[in-house]
PDB file of C-alpha atoms in Angstrom:
ATOM      1  CA  MET A   1      84.893 107.432 113.252  1.00 85.00           C
ATOM      2  CA  MET A   2      84.088 104.368 111.160  1.00 88.00           C
ATOM      3  CA  GLU A   3      81.238 103.257 113.411  1.00 90.00           C
ATOM      4  CA  THR A   4      79.644 106.710 113.099  1.00 90.00           C
ATOM      5  CA  TRP A   5      80.130 106.678 109.325  1.00 90.00           C
ATOM      6  CA  CYS A   6      78.503 103.232 109.073  1.00 91.00           C
ATOM      7  CA  GLN A   7      75.512 104.335 111.149  1.00 91.00           C
ATOM      8  CA  GLU A   8      75.106 107.487 109.048  1.00 93.00           C
ATOM      9  CA  HIS A   9      75.097 105.363 105.880  1.00 93.00           C
ATOM     10  CA  GLY A  10      72.700 102.704 107.178  1.00 93.00           C
ATOM     11  CA  PHE A  11      75.234  99.904 107.753  1.00 92.00           C
ATOM     12  CA  THR A  12      75.100  97.639 110.804  1.00 91.00           C
ATOM     13  CA  VAL A  13      78.482  97.188 112.461  1.00 92.00           C
ATOM     14  CA  ALA A  14      79.108  93.447 112.779  1.00 88.00           C
ATOM     15  CA  GLY A  15      82.517  93.867 114.367  1.00 89.00           C
ATOM     16  CA  VAL A  16      85.419  96.202 114.941  1.00 93.00           C
ATOM     17  CA  TYR A  17      88.873  95.007 113.962  1.00 92.00           C
ATOM     18  CA  ALA A  18      91.880  97.046 115.095  1.00 90.00           C
ATOM     19  CA  ASP A  19      95.520  96.017 114.834  1.00 85.00           C
ATOM     20  CA  ASP A  20      97.236  98.900 116.593  1.00 83.00           C
ATOM     21  CA  GLY A  21     100.982  98.409 116.734  1.00 82.00           C
ATOM     22  CA  TYR A  22     101.146  96.120 113.692  1.00 82.00           C
ATOM     23  CA  SER A  23     102.445  97.101 110.274  1.00 80.00           C
ATOM     24  CA  GLY A  24      99.900  97.199 107.481  1.00 75.00           C
ATOM     25  CA  LEU A  25     102.524  95.680 105.177  1.00 76.00           C
ATOM     26  CA  TYR A  26     101.787  92.241 106.620  1.00 77.00           C
ATOM     27  CA  MET A  27      98.651  90.124 106.763  1.00 83.00           C
ATOM     28  CA  ASP A  28      99.511  88.187 109.936  1.00 87.00           C
ATOM     29  CA  ARG A  29      97.877  90.828 112.148  1.00 90.00           C
ATOM     30  CA  PRO A  30      95.559  89.179 114.732  1.00 92.00           C
ATOM     31  CA  ASP A  31      92.401  91.213 114.154  1.00 93.00           C
ATOM     32  CA  PHE A  32      92.956  91.260 110.396  1.00 92.00           C
ATOM     33  CA  GLN A  33      92.997  87.456 110.435  1.00 94.00           C
ATOM     34  CA  ARG A  34      89.880  87.446 112.631  1.00 94.00           C
ATOM     35  CA  MET A  35      88.159  89.720 110.100  1.00 93.00           C
ATOM     36  CA  LEU A  36      89.110  87.416 107.209  1.00 95.00           C
ATOM     37  CA  ALA A  37      87.735  84.434 109.151  1.00 95.00           C
ATOM     38  CA  ASP A  38      84.463  86.311 109.775  1.00 95.00           C
ATOM     39  CA  CYS A  39      84.303  87.116 106.048  1.00 94.00           C
ATOM     40  CA  LYS A  40      84.717  83.438 105.171  1.00 95.00           C
ATOM     41  CA  GLN A  41      81.962  82.511 107.628  1.00 95.00           C
ATOM     42  CA  GLY A  42      79.559  84.968 105.992  1.00 93.00           C
ATOM     43  CA  LYS A  43      79.334  87.253 109.034  1.00 93.00           C
ATOM     44  CA  ILE A  44      80.390  90.280 106.964  1.00 92.00           C
ATOM     45  CA  ASP A  45      79.173  91.593 103.619  1.00 92.00           C
ATOM     46  CA  ILE A  46      80.881  94.997 103.647  1.00 93.00           C
ATOM     47  CA  VAL A  47      84.348  95.897 104.971  1.00 94.00           C
ATOM     48  CA  VAL A  48      84.801  99.594 105.746  1.00 94.00           C
ATOM     49  CA  THR A  49      88.085 101.260 106.659  1.00 90.00           C
ATOM     50  CA  LYS A  50      89.163 104.865 107.051  1.00 88.00           C
ATOM     51  CA  ASP A  51      91.214 104.480 103.882  1.00 82.00           C
ATOM     52  CA  MET A  52      92.678 101.650 101.856  1.00 81.00           C
ATOM     53  CA  SER A  53      96.022 101.834 103.664  1.00 81.00           C
ATOM     54  CA  ARG A  54      94.223 100.763 106.867  1.00 83.00           C
ATOM     55  CA  LEU A  55      93.287  97.482 105.158  1.00 85.00           C
ATOM     56  CA  THR A  56      96.795  96.739 103.890  1.00 84.00           C
ATOM     57  CA  ARG A  57      99.825  98.656 102.670  1.00 79.00           C
ATOM     58  CA  ASN A  58     101.019  95.762 100.534  1.00 81.00           C
ATOM     59  CA  SER A  59      99.911  96.212  96.923  1.00 79.00           C
ATOM     60  CA  THR A  60      99.982  92.467  96.189  1.00 82.00           C
ATOM     61  CA  HIS A  61      97.779  91.695  99.188  1.00 86.00           C
ATOM     62  CA  SER A  62      95.500  94.598  98.327  1.00 84.00           C
ATOM     63  CA  GLY A  63      95.008  93.239  94.811  1.00 83.00           C
ATOM     64  CA  GLN A  64      94.333  89.720  96.107  1.00 88.00           C
ATOM     65  CA  LEU A  65      91.745  91.024  98.540  1.00 90.00           C
ATOM     66  CA  ARG A  66      89.996  93.286  96.007  1.00 84.00           C
ATOM     67  CA  ASN A  67      90.142  90.971  93.012  1.00 84.00           C
ATOM     68  CA  GLU A  68      89.873  87.503  94.577  1.00 91.00           C
ATOM     69  CA  PHE A  69      88.996  87.244  98.259  1.00 94.00           C
ATOM     70  CA  PHE A  70      86.236  89.866  98.524  1.00 92.00           C
ATOM     71  CA  PRO A  71      84.455  88.864  95.288  1.00 92.00           C
ATOM     72  CA  LYS A  72      84.673  85.159  96.221  1.00 95.00           C
ATOM     73  CA  HIS A  73      82.954  85.892  99.540  1.00 96.00           C
ATOM     74  CA  HIS A  74      80.535  88.491  98.070  1.00 95.00           C
ATOM     75  CA  ILE A  75      82.012  91.346 100.072  1.00 94.00           C
ATOM     76  CA  ARG A  76      82.019  95.005  99.143  1.00 93.00           C
ATOM     77  CA  TYR A  77      85.002  97.050 100.325  1.00 90.00           C
ATOM     78  CA  ILE A  78      84.844 100.775 101.091  1.00 91.00           C
ATOM     79  CA  GLY A  79      87.795 103.039 101.962  1.00 87.00           C
ATOM     80  CA  VAL A  80      85.987 106.146 103.180  1.00 88.00           C
ATOM     81  CA  THR A  81      88.476 109.009 102.968  1.00 84.00           C
ATOM     82  CA  ASP A  82      90.093 108.006  99.685  1.00 83.00           C
ATOM     83  CA  GLY A  83      86.785 107.203  97.972  1.00 80.00           C
ATOM     84  CA  VAL A  84      87.533 103.534  97.268  1.00 81.00           C
ATOM     85  CA  ASP A  85      84.428 101.426  96.744  1.00 85.00           C
ATOM     86  CA  THR A  86      84.558  98.034  95.041  1.00 81.00           C
ATOM     87  CA  GLY A  87      80.839  98.434  94.403  1.00 77.00           C
ATOM     88  CA  LYS A  88      81.752 101.089  91.829  1.00 76.00           C
ATOM     89  CA  ASP A  89      84.200 101.132  88.927  1.00 66.00           C
ATOM     90  CA  ASP A  90      87.489 102.789  89.885  1.00 62.00           C
ATOM     91  CA  ASP A  91      90.556 102.296  87.719  1.00 64.00           C
ATOM     92  CA  LEU A  92      92.753 104.110  90.257  1.00 63.00           C
ATOM     93  CA  ILE A  93      92.376 101.580  93.087  1.00 63.00           C
ATOM     94  CA  ALA A  94      95.440  99.583  91.987  1.00 62.00           C
ATOM     95  CA  PHE A  95      97.551 102.753  91.849  1.00 62.00           C
ATOM     96  CA  ARG A  96      96.450 103.775  95.337  1.00 67.00           C
ATOM     97  CA  SER A  97      97.556 100.442  96.746  1.00 63.00           C
ATOM     98  CA  VAL A  98     100.997 100.791  95.120  1.00 64.00           C
ATOM     99  CA  PHE A  99     101.364 104.313  96.555  1.00 66.00           C
ATOM    100  CA  ASN A 100     100.359 103.048 100.024  1.00 58.00           C
ATOM    101  CA  GLU A 101     103.082 100.389  99.885  1.00 65.00           C
ATOM    102  CA  ILE A 102     105.738 102.840  98.669  1.00 71.00           C
ATOM    103  CA  TYR A 103     104.752 105.330 101.381  1.00 67.00           C
ATOM    104  CA  SER A 104     105.044 102.680 104.092  1.00 66.00           C
ATOM    105  CA  LYS A 105     108.496 101.584 102.943  1.00 68.00           C
ATOM    106  CA  ASP A 106     109.652 105.197 102.634  1.00 73.00           C
ATOM    107  CA  ILE A 107     108.514 106.024 106.176  1.00 74.00           C
ATOM    108  CA  GLY A 108     110.311 102.904 107.451  1.00 73.00           C
ATOM    109  CA  LYS A 109     113.568 104.046 105.854  1.00 77.00           C
ATOM    110  CA  LYS A 110     113.217 107.558 107.280  1.00 77.00           C
ATOM    111  CA  VAL A 111     112.491 106.306 110.796  1.00 79.00           C
ATOM    112  CA  HIS A 112     115.415 103.876 110.655  1.00 79.00           C
ATOM    113  CA  SER A 113     117.829 106.551 109.426  1.00 84.00           C
ATOM    114  CA  SER A 114     116.761 108.922 112.215  1.00 85.00           C
ATOM    115  CA  TYR A 115     117.500 106.203 114.800  1.00 82.00           C
ATOM    116  CA  VAL A 116     120.932 105.609 113.258  1.00 82.00           C
ATOM    117  CA  ILE A 117     121.733 109.331 113.352  1.00 86.00           C
ATOM    118  CA  LYS A 118     120.621 109.582 117.007  1.00 87.00           C
ATOM    119  CA  ALA A 119     122.688 106.518 117.960  1.00 86.00           C
ATOM    120  CA  LYS A 120     125.802 107.878 116.224  1.00 89.00           C
ATOM    121  CA  LYS A 121     125.422 111.046 118.297  1.00 89.00           C
ATOM    122  CA  GLY A 122     125.370 108.910 121.441  1.00 88.00           C
ATOM    123  CA  LYS A 123     121.692 109.538 122.079  1.00 91.00           C
ATOM    124  CA  PHE A 124     119.334 106.993 123.613  1.00 91.00           C
ATOM    125  CA  THR A 125     116.918 105.623 120.989  1.00 90.00           C
ATOM    126  CA  GLY A 126     114.708 103.400 123.128  1.00 88.00           C
ATOM    127  CA  CYS A 127     111.379 104.053 124.798  1.00 88.00           C
ATOM    128  CA  VAL A 128     112.129 102.809 128.303  1.00 93.00           C
ATOM    129  CA  ALA A 129     115.483 103.286 130.002  1.00 93.00           C
ATOM    130  CA  PRO A 130     117.272 100.056 130.926  1.00 94.00           C
ATOM    131  CA  PHE A 131     117.295  98.955 134.562  1.00 95.00           C
ATOM    132  CA  GLY A 132     119.703 101.050 136.587  1.00 95.00           C
ATOM    133  CA  TYR A 133     119.259 104.110 134.385  1.00 95.00           C
ATOM    134  CA  MET A 134     116.697 106.798 133.770  1.00 95.00           C
ATOM    135  CA  LYS A 135     116.178 109.386 131.065  1.00 95.00           C
ATOM    136  CA  SER A 136     117.788 112.671 131.866  1.00 93.00           C
ATOM    137  CA  PRO A 137     115.247 115.280 133.014  1.00 92.00           C
ATOM    138  CA  GLU A 138     117.036 117.856 130.845  1.00 92.00           C
ATOM    139  CA  ASP A 139     117.144 115.721 127.683  1.00 91.00           C
ATOM    140  CA  LYS A 140     115.166 112.478 127.239  1.00 91.00           C
ATOM    141  CA  ASN A 141     117.687 111.355 124.612  1.00 91.00           C
ATOM    142  CA  PHE A 142     120.382 110.826 127.248  1.00 92.00           C
ATOM    143  CA  LEU A 143     120.552 108.313 130.082  1.00 94.00           C
ATOM    144  CA  ILE A 144     121.800 108.951 133.583  1.00 94.00           C
ATOM    145  CA  PRO A 145     122.199 106.504 136.479  1.00 95.00           C
ATOM    146  CA  ASP A 146     119.004 105.959 138.477  1.00 95.00           C
ATOM    147  CA  LYS A 147     119.944 106.584 142.109  1.00 94.00           C
ATOM    148  CA  ASP A 148     117.372 104.055 143.351  1.00 95.00           C
ATOM    149  CA  THR A 149     118.505 101.103 141.196  1.00 95.00           C
ATOM    150  CA  ALA A 150     122.034 101.846 139.907  1.00 94.00           C
ATOM    151  CA  TRP A 151     123.577 100.205 142.975  1.00 95.00           C
ATOM    152  CA  ILE A 152     121.979  96.878 141.972  1.00 95.00           C
ATOM    153  CA  VAL A 153     123.565  96.976 138.520  1.00 93.00           C
ATOM    154  CA  GLN A 154     126.912  97.959 140.035  1.00 93.00           C
ATOM    155  CA  LYS A 155     126.682  95.045 142.484  1.00 94.00           C
ATOM    156  CA  ILE A 156     125.836  92.594 139.659  1.00 93.00           C
ATOM    157  CA  PHE A 157     128.866  93.684 137.613  1.00 92.00           C
ATOM    158  CA  GLY A 158     131.084  94.079 140.666  1.00 90.00           C
TER     159      GLY A 158
END
């Protein structure tokens, strides 16, 4: 989506940076760090993301990037879907970054509480069943012994 948007707006894509599986609350994401290094080396003059929350969900980090890092390295930042563009005046950017952080923390609390509720009901909360078990075909939230491997676990504990 972003590559198409860049092409449509006349920007050359210097690199694609994707940190799937990492929380946007933290800056120690591998591709994020690679992008910052490329910015410092002058390989990038515009950073484009789907929206500002894809850059970071931490309002402090967002402010540091927008107000210090990007200007220091002469980089324009654009968040496409939320209309953020550091090349234009926008007094709401700081508020958006605070809302992104609050949203991320709120989602984390909701996900955690749903896991706790499932666990209290005796339901399985993991992705992959432990060795010797399998998810029940009738209900993936319950484990049943795996006929092919349960004997190994029984032998270990026997």
